[in-house]
Every structure is written in C-alpha cells, then in structure tokens.
mmCIF file of C-alpha atoms in Angstrom:
data_model
loop_
_atom_site.group_PDB
_atom_site.id
_atom_site.type_symbol
_atom_site.label_atom_id
_atom_site.label_comp_id
_atom_site.label_asym_id
_atom_site.label_seq_id
_atom_site.Cartn_x
_atom_site.Cartn_y
_atom_site.Cartn_z
ATOM 1 C CA MET A 1 -17.101 15.236 -16.695
ATOM 2 C CA SER A 2 -18.861 12.931 -18.739
ATOM 3 C CA SER A 3 -18.925 13.659 -22.540
ATOM 4 C CA SER A 4 -22.190 14.406 -24.672
ATOM 5 C CA LEU A 5 -22.552 12.223 -26.713
ATOM 6 C CA PRO A 6 -25.994 11.365 -29.470
ATOM 7 C CA ILE A 7 -27.372 8.220 -28.716
ATOM 8 C CA GLY A 8 -30.542 7.056 -30.922
ATOM 9 C CA PRO A 9 -31.604 4.423 -33.413
ATOM 10 C CA GLY A 10 -29.549 5.749 -36.284
ATOM 11 C CA SER A 11 -26.597 6.623 -34.441
ATOM 12 C CA ASN A 12 -22.788 4.636 -34.636
ATOM 13 C CA ILE A 13 -21.414 5.393 -31.649
ATOM 14 C CA THR A 14 -22.650 3.039 -27.981
ATOM 15 C CA ALA A 15 -23.584 5.019 -25.259
ATOM 16 C CA PRO A 16 -20.291 4.890 -22.526
ATOM 17 C CA THR A 17 -20.483 2.786 -19.100
ATOM 18 C CA PRO A 18 -22.223 5.171 -16.826
ATOM 19 C CA GLN A 19 -20.134 6.100 -14.158
ATOM 20 C CA ASN A 20 -20.790 5.706 -10.950
ATOM 21 C CA THR A 21 -18.464 7.859 -8.860
ATOM 22 C CA PRO A 22 -16.212 10.181 -10.444
ATOM 23 C CA LEU A 23 -12.798 10.139 -9.264
ATOM 24 C CA GLN A 24 -12.652 13.973 -8.279
ATOM 25 C CA GLN A 25 -15.922 13.611 -6.403
ATOM 26 C CA ALA A 26 -15.863 10.304 -4.707
ATOM 27 C CA PRO A 27 -17.283 10.250 -1.249
ATOM 28 C CA LEU A 28 -14.977 10.005 1.429
ATOM 29 C CA SER A 29 -15.807 8.859 5.329
ATOM 30 C CA ALA A 30 -17.158 11.569 7.497
ATOM 31 C CA GLY A 31 -13.943 14.272 8.960
ATOM 32 C CA LEU A 32 -11.282 12.967 5.592
ATOM 33 C CA SER A 33 -12.260 15.962 3.230
ATOM 34 C CA ARG A 34 -12.244 19.367 5.533
ATOM 35 C CA PRO A 35 -13.649 22.584 3.773
ATOM 36 C CA THR A 36 -10.546 25.215 2.891
ATOM 37 C CA VAL A 37 -10.859 28.589 1.648
ATOM 38 C CA PRO A 38 -9.523 29.983 -1.473
ATOM 39 C CA ASP A 39 -6.479 32.365 -1.323
ATOM 40 C CA ILE A 40 -8.235 35.914 -2.667
ATOM 41 C CA THR A 41 -5.694 37.031 -5.964
ATOM 42 C CA GLU A 42 -5.952 40.584 -8.089
ATOM 43 C CA ASP A 43 -4.264 40.649 -11.168
ATOM 44 C CA LYS A 44 -1.611 42.651 -10.872
ATOM 45 C CA GLU A 45 1.949 44.184 -12.723
ATOM 46 C CA GLU A 46 4.497 42.148 -11.852
ATOM 47 C CA GLU A 47 6.574 44.600 -9.851
ATOM 48 C CA ASP A 48 3.771 45.107 -7.848
ATOM 49 C CA GLU A 49 3.390 41.528 -6.791
ATOM 50 C CA GLU A 50 7.286 41.300 -6.265
ATOM 51 C CA GLU A 51 6.906 44.712 -3.952
ATOM 52 C CA ALA A 52 3.605 42.431 -2.105
ATOM 53 C CA ASP A 53 6.114 39.502 -1.656
ATOM 54 C CA GLY A 54 8.959 41.436 0.205
ATOM 55 C CA ASN A 55 6.647 43.241 2.435
ATOM 56 C CA PRO A 56 5.996 41.965 5.692
ATOM 57 C CA LEU A 57 3.405 44.377 6.494
ATOM 58 C CA HIS A 58 1.003 43.091 3.488
ATOM 59 C CA ASN A 59 2.192 39.882 3.962
ATOM 60 C CA ALA A 60 1.347 39.887 7.969
ATOM 61 C CA MET A 61 -1.959 41.840 7.119
ATOM 62 C CA LEU A 62 -2.808 39.629 4.514
ATOM 63 C CA GLY A 63 -2.485 36.771 6.479
ATOM 64 C CA MET A 64 -4.801 38.000 9.232
ATOM 65 C CA VAL A 65 -7.278 37.973 7.208
ATOM 66 C CA GLN A 66 -7.482 34.817 5.103
ATOM 67 C CA GLY A 67 -6.979 33.148 8.688
ATOM 68 C CA LYS A 68 -10.600 35.761 9.473
ATOM 69 C CA LEU A 69 -12.302 34.286 6.744
ATOM 70 C CA ALA A 70 -10.569 30.616 7.467
ATOM 71 C CA ASP A 71 -13.424 31.648 10.922
ATOM 72 C CA LEU A 72 -15.682 31.882 8.743
ATOM 73 C CA VAL A 73 -16.414 29.119 7.204
ATOM 74 C CA GLY A 74 -19.909 26.996 8.456
ATOM 75 C CA ARG A 75 -21.000 30.362 11.405
ATOM 76 C CA SER A 76 -24.215 31.079 10.502
ATOM 77 C CA SER A 77 -24.441 35.385 9.251
ATOM 78 C CA GLY A 78 -27.590 35.489 11.409
ATOM 79 C CA TYR A 79 -30.287 36.301 9.057
ATOM 80 C CA ILE A 80 -32.133 32.452 10.701
ATOM 81 C CA GLU A 81 -31.564 33.727 14.644
ATOM 82 C CA GLN A 82 -33.508 37.033 13.308
ATOM 83 C CA LEU A 83 -36.196 35.294 11.345
ATOM 84 C CA PRO A 84 -39.407 36.026 14.109
ATOM 85 C CA VAL A 85 -40.597 33.252 15.868
ATOM 86 C CA GLU A 86 -43.891 31.828 13.447
ATOM 87 C CA VAL A 87 -40.860 31.739 10.479
ATOM 88 C CA LYS A 88 -38.624 29.601 12.813
ATOM 89 C CA ARG A 89 -41.145 27.842 13.575
ATOM 90 C CA SER A 90 -41.916 27.127 9.756
ATOM 91 C CA VAL A 91 -37.884 25.973 9.255
ATOM 92 C CA GLU A 92 -37.542 23.501 11.928
ATOM 93 C CA ALA A 93 -41.162 21.975 10.032
ATOM 94 C CA LEU A 94 -38.507 21.994 6.722
ATOM 95 C CA LYS A 95 -36.156 20.376 8.727
ATOM 96 C CA GLY A 96 -38.743 17.285 9.604
ATOM 97 C CA VAL A 97 -40.354 17.427 6.315
ATOM 98 C CA GLN A 98 -36.156 16.967 4.943
ATOM 99 C CA ILE A 99 -35.353 14.213 7.484
ATOM 100 C CA LYS A 100 -38.467 12.064 5.808
ATOM 101 C CA GLN A 101 -37.181 12.739 2.187
ATOM 102 C CA ASN A 102 -33.623 11.572 3.631
ATOM 103 C CA GLU A 103 -35.301 8.550 4.629
ATOM 104 C CA LEU A 104 -36.710 8.161 0.759
ATOM 105 C CA GLN A 105 -33.694 8.404 -0.262
ATOM 106 C CA ASN A 106 -32.161 5.893 1.837
ATOM 107 C CA LYS A 107 -34.538 3.777 0.475
ATOM 108 C CA TYR A 108 -34.360 4.521 -2.816
ATOM 109 C CA LYS A 109 -30.774 3.619 -2.760
ATOM 110 C CA ARG A 110 -31.502 0.256 -1.902
ATOM 111 C CA GLU A 111 -33.391 -0.476 -4.019
ATOM 112 C CA CYS A 112 -31.231 0.437 -6.370
ATOM 113 C CA LEU A 113 -28.930 -1.809 -4.726
ATOM 114 C CA GLU A 114 -31.504 -4.800 -5.205
ATOM 115 C CA LEU A 115 -31.964 -3.832 -9.011
ATOM 116 C CA GLU A 116 -28.719 -4.073 -10.069
ATOM 117 C CA LYS A 117 -28.063 -7.247 -8.145
ATOM 118 C CA LYS A 118 -30.703 -8.575 -10.246
ATOM 119 C CA TYR A 119 -29.685 -7.612 -13.652
ATOM 120 C CA LEU A 120 -26.230 -8.919 -12.549
ATOM 121 C CA GLU A 121 -28.078 -12.017 -11.808
ATOM 122 C CA LEU A 122 -29.215 -12.416 -15.251
ATOM 123 C CA SER A 123 -26.017 -11.187 -17.224
ATOM 124 C CA LYS A 124 -24.069 -14.315 -15.126
ATOM 125 C CA PRO A 125 -25.250 -16.551 -18.409
ATOM 126 C CA LEU A 126 -23.439 -14.324 -20.861
ATOM 127 C CA TYR A 127 -20.386 -13.672 -18.707
ATOM 128 C CA GLN A 128 -20.184 -16.947 -18.535
ATOM 129 C CA ARG A 129 -20.792 -17.491 -22.399
ATOM 130 C CA ARG A 130 -17.636 -14.683 -22.601
ATOM 131 C CA ILE A 131 -15.339 -16.555 -20.032
ATOM 132 C CA ALA A 132 -15.867 -19.954 -22.119
ATOM 133 C CA ILE A 133 -14.844 -17.946 -25.321
ATOM 134 C CA ILE A 134 -11.494 -16.658 -23.290
ATOM 135 C CA LYS A 135 -10.125 -19.642 -22.515
ATOM 136 C CA GLY A 136 -11.129 -21.546 -25.608
ATOM 137 C CA ASP A 137 -13.432 -24.465 -24.048
ATOM 138 C CA ALA A 138 -16.972 -23.040 -27.104
ATOM 139 C CA ALA A 139 -16.579 -22.054 -30.343
ATOM 140 C CA PRO A 140 -18.380 -18.831 -31.058
ATOM 141 C CA THR A 141 -21.435 -19.485 -33.049
ATOM 142 C CA GLU A 142 -22.225 -17.691 -36.438
ATOM 143 C CA GLU A 143 -24.765 -15.649 -35.049
ATOM 144 C CA GLU A 144 -22.040 -14.257 -32.385
ATOM 145 C CA ILE A 145 -19.890 -13.497 -34.766
ATOM 146 C CA GLU A 146 -22.032 -12.081 -37.807
ATOM 147 C CA ALA A 147 -23.634 -9.779 -34.457
ATOM 148 C CA GLY A 148 -20.048 -8.971 -33.900
ATOM 149 C CA GLU A 149 -18.820 -7.672 -37.487
ATOM 150 C CA LYS A 150 -22.412 -5.803 -37.704
ATOM 151 C CA GLN A 151 -21.089 -4.028 -34.796
ATOM 152 C CA SER A 152 -17.196 -3.557 -36.145
ATOM 153 C CA ALA A 153 -18.678 -2.112 -39.760
ATOM 154 C CA LYS A 154 -20.176 -0.121 -38.123
ATOM 155 C CA ASP A 155 -17.021 1.373 -35.692
ATOM 156 C CA ASP A 156 -15.014 0.247 -38.536
ATOM 157 C CA GLU A 157 -15.700 1.686 -42.547
ATOM 158 C CA ASP A 158 -12.367 0.308 -43.289
ATOM 159 C CA TYR A 159 -13.292 -2.911 -41.312
ATOM 160 C CA ILE A 160 -12.271 -5.849 -43.570
ATOM 161 C CA PRO A 161 -14.640 -8.996 -43.258
ATOM 162 C CA LEU A 162 -13.325 -12.312 -41.580
ATOM 163 C CA PRO A 163 -13.207 -15.532 -43.796
ATOM 164 C CA LYS A 164 -16.094 -17.940 -43.111
ATOM 165 C CA GLU A 165 -14.704 -21.064 -42.106
ATOM 166 C CA ALA A 166 -15.185 -22.825 -39.057
ATOM 167 C CA PRO A 167 -11.501 -22.977 -37.038
ATOM 168 C CA ALA A 168 -11.649 -25.303 -34.110
ATOM 169 C CA PRO A 169 -11.881 -23.364 -30.487
ATOM 170 C CA CYS A 170 -8.767 -20.978 -29.755
ATOM 171 C CA ALA A 171 -8.533 -19.154 -26.913
ATOM 172 C CA ILE A 172 -7.643 -15.194 -26.795
ATOM 173 C CA PRO A 173 -4.138 -14.768 -24.901
ATOM 174 C CA GLU A 174 -3.858 -12.194 -22.271
ATOM 175 C CA PHE A 175 -7.484 -10.917 -22.634
ATOM 176 C CA TRP A 176 -7.382 -9.757 -18.918
ATOM 177 C CA LEU A 177 -4.152 -8.276 -18.909
ATOM 178 C CA THR A 178 -4.635 -6.211 -22.793
ATOM 179 C CA ALA A 179 -8.577 -5.249 -21.263
ATOM 180 C CA LEU A 180 -6.926 -3.778 -17.248
ATOM 181 C CA GLN A 181 -3.959 -1.948 -19.629
ATOM 182 C CA ASN A 182 -5.966 -0.583 -21.850
ATOM 183 C CA HIS A 183 -7.626 1.419 -18.703
ATOM 184 C CA ILE A 184 -6.409 4.637 -17.892
ATOM 185 C CA GLY A 185 -6.155 4.432 -14.508
ATOM 186 C CA LEU A 186 -4.779 1.026 -13.961
ATOM 187 C CA GLN A 187 -1.762 1.273 -16.604
ATOM 188 C CA ASP A 188 -0.222 3.040 -14.505
ATOM 189 C CA LEU A 189 -0.511 0.808 -11.829
ATOM 190 C CA ILE A 190 0.756 -2.149 -13.715
ATOM 191 C CA THR A 191 4.550 -2.801 -13.482
ATOM 192 C CA GLU A 192 6.509 -4.871 -16.362
ATOM 193 C CA ARG A 193 6.746 -7.562 -13.093
ATOM 194 C CA ASP A 194 3.728 -7.188 -12.820
ATOM 195 C CA THR A 195 2.549 -9.140 -16.177
ATOM 196 C CA GLY A 196 4.194 -12.002 -15.494
ATOM 197 C CA ALA A 197 0.944 -12.756 -12.549
ATOM 198 C CA LEU A 198 -1.739 -11.117 -14.881
ATOM 199 C CA LYS A 199 -1.141 -13.482 -17.732
ATOM 200 C CA HIS A 200 -2.286 -15.800 -15.590
ATOM 201 C CA LEU A 201 -5.247 -13.770 -15.199
ATOM 202 C CA THR A 202 -8.481 -16.007 -16.452
ATOM 203 C CA ASP A 203 -11.534 -13.587 -15.193
ATOM 204 C CA ILE A 204 -12.590 -10.732 -13.107
ATOM 205 C CA ARG A 205 -15.942 -11.234 -11.565
ATOM 206 C CA LEU A 206 -18.406 -9.267 -9.663
ATOM 207 C CA SER A 207 -20.791 -10.277 -6.452
ATOM 208 C CA TYR A 208 -22.763 -7.694 -4.495
ATOM 209 C CA LEU A 209 -22.881 -8.024 -1.134
ATOM 210 C CA ASP A 210 -25.653 -10.084 0.845
ATOM 211 C CA ASN A 211 -28.707 -8.804 2.732
ATOM 212 C CA LEU A 212 -28.555 -5.381 1.301
ATOM 213 C CA SER A 213 -31.978 -4.768 2.610
ATOM 214 C CA GLN A 214 -31.475 -5.120 5.948
ATOM 215 C CA LEU A 215 -31.281 -1.250 7.362
ATOM 216 C CA ASP A 216 -28.233 -2.863 10.242
ATOM 217 C CA THR A 217 -26.552 -4.011 7.334
ATOM 218 C CA LYS A 218 -23.542 -2.063 4.767
ATOM 219 C CA PRO A 219 -23.933 -2.414 1.171
ATOM 220 C CA GLY A 220 -21.152 -2.588 -0.533
ATOM 221 C CA PHE A 221 -19.646 -5.137 -3.375
ATOM 222 C CA LYS A 222 -16.306 -7.441 -4.040
ATOM 223 C CA ILE A 223 -14.565 -7.901 -6.865
ATOM 224 C CA THR A 224 -13.141 -11.095 -7.509
ATOM 225 C CA PHE A 225 -10.196 -12.094 -10.015
ATOM 226 C CA VAL A 226 -9.600 -15.477 -11.001
ATOM 227 C CA PHE A 227 -6.000 -16.944 -11.366
ATOM 228 C CA SER A 228 -4.804 -19.981 -12.878
ATOM 229 C CA PRO A 229 -1.906 -22.019 -11.148
ATOM 230 C CA ASN A 230 1.279 -19.778 -11.361
ATOM 231 C CA GLU A 231 4.681 -19.011 -9.919
ATOM 232 C CA TYR A 232 3.867 -15.978 -8.037
ATOM 233 C CA PHE A 233 1.586 -16.683 -5.033
ATOM 234 C CA GLU A 234 -0.740 -20.011 -3.968
ATOM 235 C CA ASN A 235 -4.379 -18.305 -4.430
ATOM 236 C CA GLU A 236 -6.710 -19.180 -6.216
ATOM 237 C CA THR A 237 -8.425 -16.018 -6.175
ATOM 238 C CA LEU A 238 -7.837 -12.502 -4.869
ATOM 239 C CA GLU A 239 -10.928 -10.478 -3.554
ATOM 240 C CA LYS A 240 -11.422 -6.518 -2.949
ATOM 241 C CA THR A 241 -14.610 -5.852 -1.322
ATOM 242 C CA TYR A 242 -16.077 -2.530 -0.959
ATOM 243 C CA TYR A 243 -17.870 -1.698 1.571
ATOM 244 C CA TYR A 244 -19.958 1.765 1.668
ATOM 245 C CA GLN A 245 -21.359 3.658 4.632
ATOM 246 C CA ALA A 246 -24.682 2.310 6.189
ATOM 247 C CA GLU A 247 -26.766 5.324 5.215
ATOM 248 C CA VAL A 248 -26.388 6.976 1.869
ATOM 249 C CA GLY A 249 -24.631 11.343 1.704
ATOM 250 C CA TYR A 250 -25.976 13.579 1.687
ATOM 251 C CA PHE A 251 -26.892 14.223 -1.377
ATOM 252 C CA GLY A 252 -28.140 10.884 -2.244
ATOM 253 C CA ASP A 253 -25.591 8.552 -2.841
ATOM 254 C CA PHE A 254 -23.532 5.660 -1.306
ATOM 255 C CA ALA A 255 -20.309 6.882 0.363
ATOM 256 C CA TYR A 256 -17.472 5.282 0.853
ATOM 257 C CA ASP A 257 -16.533 3.912 4.348
ATOM 258 C CA ARG A 258 -13.973 1.219 3.859
ATOM 259 C CA ALA A 259 -12.674 -1.744 1.537
ATOM 260 C CA VAL A 260 -10.968 -4.629 2.449
ATOM 261 C CA GLY A 261 -8.321 -7.200 0.109
ATOM 262 C CA THR A 262 -7.378 -10.828 0.257
ATOM 263 C CA GLU A 263 -4.292 -11.332 1.538
ATOM 264 C CA ILE A 264 -2.073 -12.785 -0.759
ATOM 265 C CA LYS A 265 0.596 -16.168 0.117
ATOM 266 C CA TRP A 266 2.921 -15.287 -2.191
ATOM 267 C CA LYS A 267 4.957 -18.368 -3.050
ATOM 268 C CA GLU A 268 9.176 -17.919 -2.196
ATOM 269 C CA ASP A 269 11.018 -15.056 -3.863
ATOM 270 C CA LYS A 270 7.666 -14.057 -6.000
ATOM 271 C CA ASP A 271 6.464 -10.827 -3.909
ATOM 272 C CA LEU A 272 5.746 -8.472 -6.057
ATOM 273 C CA THR A 273 5.130 -5.926 -3.945
ATOM 274 C CA LYS A 274 8.894 -5.799 -2.627
ATOM 275 C CA GLU A 275 12.387 -5.295 -4.363
ATOM 276 C CA PHE A 276 14.865 -7.281 -2.076
ATOM 277 C CA GLU A 277 18.268 -5.603 -2.402
ATOM 278 C CA ILE A 278 21.382 -7.872 -0.657
ATOM 279 C CA LYS A 279 24.359 -5.731 1.522
ATOM 280 C CA LYS A 280 27.472 -7.462 2.455
ATOM 281 C CA GLN A 281 28.372 -6.163 6.332
ATOM 282 C CA ARG A 282 31.371 -6.041 7.538
ATOM 283 C CA ASN A 283 31.924 -7.468 11.291
ATOM 284 C CA LYS A 284 33.768 -4.518 13.101
ATOM 285 C CA ASN A 285 35.616 -6.523 16.074
ATOM 286 C CA THR A 286 35.999 -10.027 13.652
ATOM 287 C CA ASN A 287 36.703 -8.475 10.374
ATOM 288 C CA ARG A 288 33.960 -11.187 9.268
ATOM 289 C CA THR A 289 31.558 -10.574 6.381
ATOM 290 C CA ARG A 290 27.744 -11.623 5.779
ATOM 291 C CA VAL A 291 24.833 -11.471 3.401
ATOM 292 C CA VAL A 292 22.074 -9.193 4.795
ATOM 293 C CA ARG A 293 18.714 -9.950 2.091
ATOM 294 C CA LYS A 294 16.670 -6.847 2.538
ATOM 295 C CA ALA A 295 13.086 -5.860 1.683
ATOM 296 C CA ARG A 296 11.853 -2.396 0.726
ATOM 297 C CA PRO A 297 8.063 -2.454 -0.700
ATOM 298 C CA THR A 298 7.777 -1.180 -4.459
ATOM 299 C CA GLU A 299 4.844 -0.466 -6.513
ATOM 300 C CA SER A 300 3.112 -2.784 -7.288
ATOM 301 C CA PHE A 301 -0.790 -3.799 -9.222
ATOM 302 C CA PHE A 302 -1.072 -6.013 -6.511
ATOM 303 C CA ASN A 303 -0.558 -3.062 -3.629
ATOM 304 C CA PHE A 304 -4.525 -2.799 -4.731
ATOM 305 C CA PHE A 305 -5.139 -5.794 -2.320
ATOM 306 C CA SER A 306 -3.510 -3.528 0.553
ATOM 307 C CA PRO A 307 -6.296 -0.640 0.480
ATOM 308 C CA PRO A 308 -5.273 2.115 2.260
ATOM 309 C CA THR A 309 -7.080 2.779 5.693
ATOM 310 C CA PRO A 310 -8.724 6.026 6.088
ATOM 311 C CA PRO A 311 -7.638 7.345 9.550
ATOM 312 C CA SER A 312 -10.518 7.904 12.473
ATOM 313 C CA GLU A 313 -11.900 11.090 13.657
ATOM 314 C CA ASP A 314 -10.602 10.912 16.660
ATOM 315 C CA ALA A 315 -7.136 10.787 14.812
ATOM 316 C CA ILE A 316 -8.172 13.173 12.965
ATOM 317 C CA ALA A 317 -9.265 15.909 15.476
ATOM 318 C CA ASN A 318 -6.024 15.255 17.794
ATOM 319 C CA GLY A 319 -3.964 16.288 15.322
ATOM 320 C CA ASP A 320 -2.262 13.065 15.158
ATOM 321 C CA ILE A 321 -1.746 12.995 11.472
ATOM 322 C CA ASP A 322 -1.036 16.423 9.888
ATOM 323 C CA GLU A 323 -2.745 17.818 6.837
ATOM 324 C CA GLU A 324 -0.276 16.935 3.875
ATOM 325 C CA GLU A 325 -0.175 13.082 5.368
ATOM 326 C CA LEU A 326 -4.352 12.921 5.266
ATOM 327 C CA GLU A 327 -4.105 14.898 1.863
ATOM 328 C CA GLU A 328 -1.851 12.052 0.603
ATOM 329 C CA LEU A 329 -4.499 9.680 2.543
ATOM 330 C CA GLU A 330 -7.411 11.170 1.048
ATOM 331 C CA GLU A 331 -6.033 10.783 -2.883
ATOM 332 C CA LYS A 332 -5.160 7.455 -1.733
ATOM 333 C CA VAL A 333 -8.294 6.221 -1.121
ATOM 334 C CA GLU A 334 -10.351 8.253 -3.323
ATOM 335 C CA MET A 335 -7.957 6.395 -6.493
ATOM 336 C CA ASP A 336 -8.901 2.997 -4.817
ATOM 337 C CA TYR A 337 -12.182 3.816 -4.707
ATOM 338 C CA GLN A 338 -13.124 4.906 -7.799
ATOM 339 C CA ILE A 339 -10.704 2.116 -9.401
ATOM 340 C CA GLY A 340 -12.846 -0.655 -7.872
ATOM 341 C CA GLU A 341 -15.833 1.351 -9.034
ATOM 342 C CA ASP A 342 -14.329 1.414 -12.948
ATOM 343 C CA LEU A 343 -13.785 -2.266 -13.125
ATOM 344 C CA LYS A 344 -17.533 -2.842 -11.844
ATOM 345 C CA GLU A 345 -18.933 -0.190 -13.639
ATOM 346 C CA LYS A 346 -17.358 -0.121 -16.688
ATOM 347 C CA ILE A 347 -14.249 -3.433 -17.739
ATOM 348 C CA ILE A 348 -16.367 -6.013 -15.908
ATOM 349 C CA PRO A 349 -19.290 -5.109 -17.965
ATOM 350 C CA ARG A 350 -17.295 -3.848 -21.035
ATOM 351 C CA ALA A 351 -13.995 -6.070 -21.004
ATOM 352 C CA ILE A 352 -14.341 -6.728 -24.673
ATOM 353 C CA ASP A 353 -14.548 -2.952 -25.370
ATOM 354 C CA TYR A 354 -11.018 -2.442 -23.383
ATOM 355 C CA PHE A 355 -9.286 -5.302 -24.699
ATOM 356 C CA THR A 356 -9.949 -3.960 -28.516
ATOM 357 C CA GLY A 357 -9.386 -0.679 -26.966
ATOM 358 C CA LYS A 358 -12.779 0.760 -27.871
ATOM 359 C CA ALA A 359 -13.485 1.574 -24.330
ATOM 360 C CA LEU A 360 -10.814 3.832 -24.084
ATOM 361 C CA GLU A 361 -12.288 6.551 -27.090
ATOM 362 C CA TYR A 362 -14.238 7.558 -24.144
ATOM 363 C CA ASP A 363 -12.173 7.226 -20.826
ATOM 364 C CA LEU A 364 -10.219 9.866 -23.382
ATOM 365 C CA MET A 365 -13.079 11.810 -23.652
ATOM 366 C CA GLU A 366 -13.490 12.821 -20.063
ATOM 367 C CA GLU A 367 -10.258 13.074 -19.756
ATOM 368 C CA ASP A 368 -9.484 15.901 -22.320
ATOM 369 C CA ASP A 369 -13.266 17.045 -20.590
ATOM 370 C CA ASP A 370 -11.743 17.507 -17.423
ATOM 371 C CA GLU A 371 -8.291 19.719 -18.573
ATOM 372 C CA PHE A 372 -10.356 21.915 -20.560
ATOM 373 C CA GLU A 373 -11.108 25.387 -18.182
ATOM 374 C CA ASP A 374 -13.768 28.466 -19.374
ATOM 375 C CA LEU A 375 -12.082 31.344 -20.451
ATOM 376 C CA GLU A 376 -12.462 34.597 -19.575
ATOM 377 C CA ASP A 377 -15.183 36.498 -22.527
ATOM 378 C CA ASP A 378 -12.383 39.322 -22.805
ATOM 379 C CA GLU A 379 -8.857 36.710 -23.404
ATOM 380 C CA GLU A 380 -11.680 34.695 -25.938
ATOM 381 C CA ASP A 381 -11.984 38.244 -27.445
ATOM 382 C CA ASP A 382 -8.341 37.936 -27.914
ATOM 383 C CA HIS A 383 -7.751 35.162 -29.586
ATOM 384 C CA PHE A 384 -10.964 34.615 -31.855
ATOM 385 C CA GLU A 385 -12.829 36.333 -34.818
ATOM 386 C CA ASP A 386 -15.880 36.850 -36.060
ATOM 387 C CA ASP A 387 -16.036 34.392 -39.065
ATOM 388 C CA ASP A 388 -18.618 36.548 -41.365
ATOM 389 C CA SER A 389 -19.068 33.028 -43.456
ATOM 390 C CA ASP A 390 -22.214 31.546 -43.375
ATOM 391 C CA SER A 391 -20.871 27.908 -45.019
ATOM 392 C CA ASP A 392 -19.545 25.142 -43.210
ATOM 393 C CA ALA A 393 -18.231 23.349 -45.200
ATOM 394 C CA ASP A 394 -15.239 24.537 -43.739
ATOM 395 C CA LEU A 395 -15.590 23.166 -41.134
ATOM 396 C CA PRO A 396 -13.181 20.064 -39.967
ATOM 397 C CA THR A 397 -15.246 16.893 -40.237
ATOM 398 C CA THR A 398 -14.045 13.902 -37.207
ATOM 399 C CA LYS A 399 -14.826 10.208 -38.391
ATOM 400 C CA ARG A 400 -14.819 7.654 -35.553
ATOM 401 C CA ARG A 401 -12.626 4.695 -35.873
ATOM 402 C CA GLY A 402 -12.923 1.188 -33.843
ATOM 403 C CA GLY A 403 -9.922 -0.922 -33.345
ATOM 404 C CA LYS A 404 -7.584 1.265 -32.934
ATOM 405 C CA GLY A 405 -6.760 0.635 -29.180
ATOM 406 C CA ARG A 406 -3.888 -0.482 -27.775
ATOM 407 C CA GLY A 407 -6.115 -3.778 -27.063
ATOM 408 C CA ALA A 408 -6.100 -4.411 -30.960
ATOM 409 C CA ALA A 409 -1.868 -5.298 -31.690
ATOM 410 C CA ALA A 410 -2.192 -7.301 -28.217
ATOM 411 C CA GLY A 411 -4.634 -9.609 -29.092
ATOM 412 C CA ALA A 412 -3.361 -10.879 -32.401
ATOM 413 C CA VAL A 413 -3.065 -14.382 -32.209
ATOM 414 C CA ASN A 414 -0.365 -17.212 -33.566
ATOM 415 C CA PRO A 415 -2.753 -20.375 -35.684
ATOM 416 C CA GLU A 416 -0.306 -22.623 -34.308
ATOM 417 C CA GLU A 417 -1.171 -21.797 -30.080
ATOM 418 C CA CYS A 418 -4.814 -22.056 -31.584
ATOM 419 C CA LYS A 419 -3.497 -25.483 -31.763
ATOM 420 C CA GLN A 420 -1.269 -25.733 -29.133
ATOM 421 C CA GLN A 421 -5.039 -24.941 -26.605
#
C-alpha cells in the first residue's frame, strides 16, 4: 500500500517513484492463480476448540461444508437466468459495449508504453551524464553541485555545505552495488560472494521492446547490466527481458507473461550460483581412492538471470504439478516480476536516492503500512481512551532526515583513490 505524502510547492518531501505492479498484486499468466475459499471461523473458548478438534463427526461435517462452498465458487446464483428475455438482451448488449471498452483500454495501455518510451529517450542524456560522473570521466559543474546541495539542505537541516574548491573528477566507488543493497527486495538476494562481482557493475540501463504499436507483438522491457572486465564471467553485459501478455488483464493492466535472462559465461571455478563440494571416494574392489568434485545450486543474486518458468495450463489441468509446488512457483514468479518492475520504476530513475539511502525511507513506509491491520471497534475501545484535551502541544513531531541510509556510509571516498583514477 502506498503511503500518502504531502506534495506541493512548499513541501520538503520528494514524491516517491510510482510503482506499477505491487508484489501482492503482480498479475500472472492465466491459470497460475486459483481462487480459494477462506475458512469460516468463529470466536470460541479454548476448551470448545479443543473439544471440536477431537470430535471426528465435527471435523467431517466441517470438511463437507467447506467442500460444498468450494464447489459453489464461480457458479451462477440463478438470478441472471430468471430475468425476462428483454432484460437479458440488455445484459448481452452491455457485454458487447464492454468488449469495445476492453479494446479501448488495450489501445490506451499501449499508448502509455509509447509515452514511457518517448520520455526514456528524453532522459538518456541525463543518464549519460550520470554515468560519466559516477565513473569519474567528467567533472561535476558548479550548477549541478549547487542544486544537489540545495536539495540536501532541504532534506537535512544539519547538512554542512561542501568546500568550494574544484578538485579533479573522482569516480564514485561501488555506486551500483550500494544502490542495489539499499533496495529492500534486492538486499536479501545479494550474498557476500556476489559483492565481488557486483563491484564491477558500471551501469544499469532500461530499454523497451520495439514495435509496441503492432497488435501482434508482445510488449515488454529489458534491463541491461553493464560490467567492467572481471575475474568471474566473460559477459560484458547481462540482460533480463520481461514480456507482457499481448492484451491487458481483466483490471486494465498489462499482465506478466514470461521473463528471459542472459546465459552467464562463468570462468573456471567462478560460478557464484553454485557451491562445490569435494569428497573422497574409495573403490570397494581395488581399495583405491579418488577425489570427486560435486556442484550444487546455492543462493545468489545472479540467479536473477535464470528466471522461474510458469507451468503451462495443460500441466496445471492434468495435475502434473501439485498445489504446494504451484504456490511456491507462483511466489517466485511474483518476486522475479516485482524486482524487474522495481529496477525499471525505482532504481534506474532514482539511482542516487538508493545510493544515499534516501529512497529506503519511502520503501520502509510502504512496508510498514503493509504490516498493520485494521482493528475491530471493540478492540480499539479496550486499548485507547478519549483525550479531552483540545491542545495538540503534546503530540510528538517528526522531522525527516536525509542521507542517513546505509548508502551514506558506503559512499565514503578516500581522496587517495581519486588520485589513482
């Protein structure tokens, strides 16, 4: 759930980047999600619950009721069938109108993607300027520094202006690694072993798939990770392409279809997605020993480039995959899709905010909102009392601080490093 923030000419708060597809609402391919009927529960005393749990007849009846309710999901109540013919004709006419509305919504979403593509092209000079400063290929201008310091002073009243000297251009070490680690979802995927390779990450780029205006072409986008030469793999770039379904989903948004990642050409003994185990084996007949080296999969950020594949509708219909496996796969697909959307909508356009940790404040706001549930009225009355005071003087005040995230510490630069650039 997005937080409600005051945004206006006099506000000191920067609006968070909008997120197209929240994790809990990420649309998946048809057939992957199945409707479920929640259990019917009532408030009972503990002894009643224990007695019911031990009653086979009660459990059998409960299972029967739940089974009947599950069978009713998706069935007509009979109301439509009992309508007069002239009313049914009107109902069918509305369905025809809805078809035209769906076609219009399809066109609208495709034009929105074209608009995103247009503004991405307009942003490319700014992205090129950003990467030049990050790599130390270009010196920041006084105008750029002044604008940045002005924003920092708004975010943090204790901000101390920088000296006015103009030193030589200096690269920002581990910029993209720090930015990724300051993202709530990605920080759990990046292992200690991954950091060595991600230190060579020099840029992350966004591009849209071509020919989006053609109805027979699936829309989508591509995330490109650019690396400097390193000891881990031969690829100069690693790509992840996300494809949407050709038509928008039921609620008017593009639905996820599939993702395709680059095959990583790992150098010898440098595959970060595998752990190697060395075992000694003895031959029972000759009593000779040998050393066997076995590889097993392990957690790694670079598994991101080997996305999970949703099962086909036939596999689901034939029961080739059980419900537990389906739920686990669905969770992996949603997470993969969410990371792609966050890279596109958050990290790439606001990389500096993730590097400094500023964006983390907004991510935590969204996470905190999701963790709270509404209380029943009587439960609220039990814990809170009315305050007759008309004054708000005792209410705590909050002050937003900037630059306090992990990125601020990670961005510390040794002046000697600048001299060696």
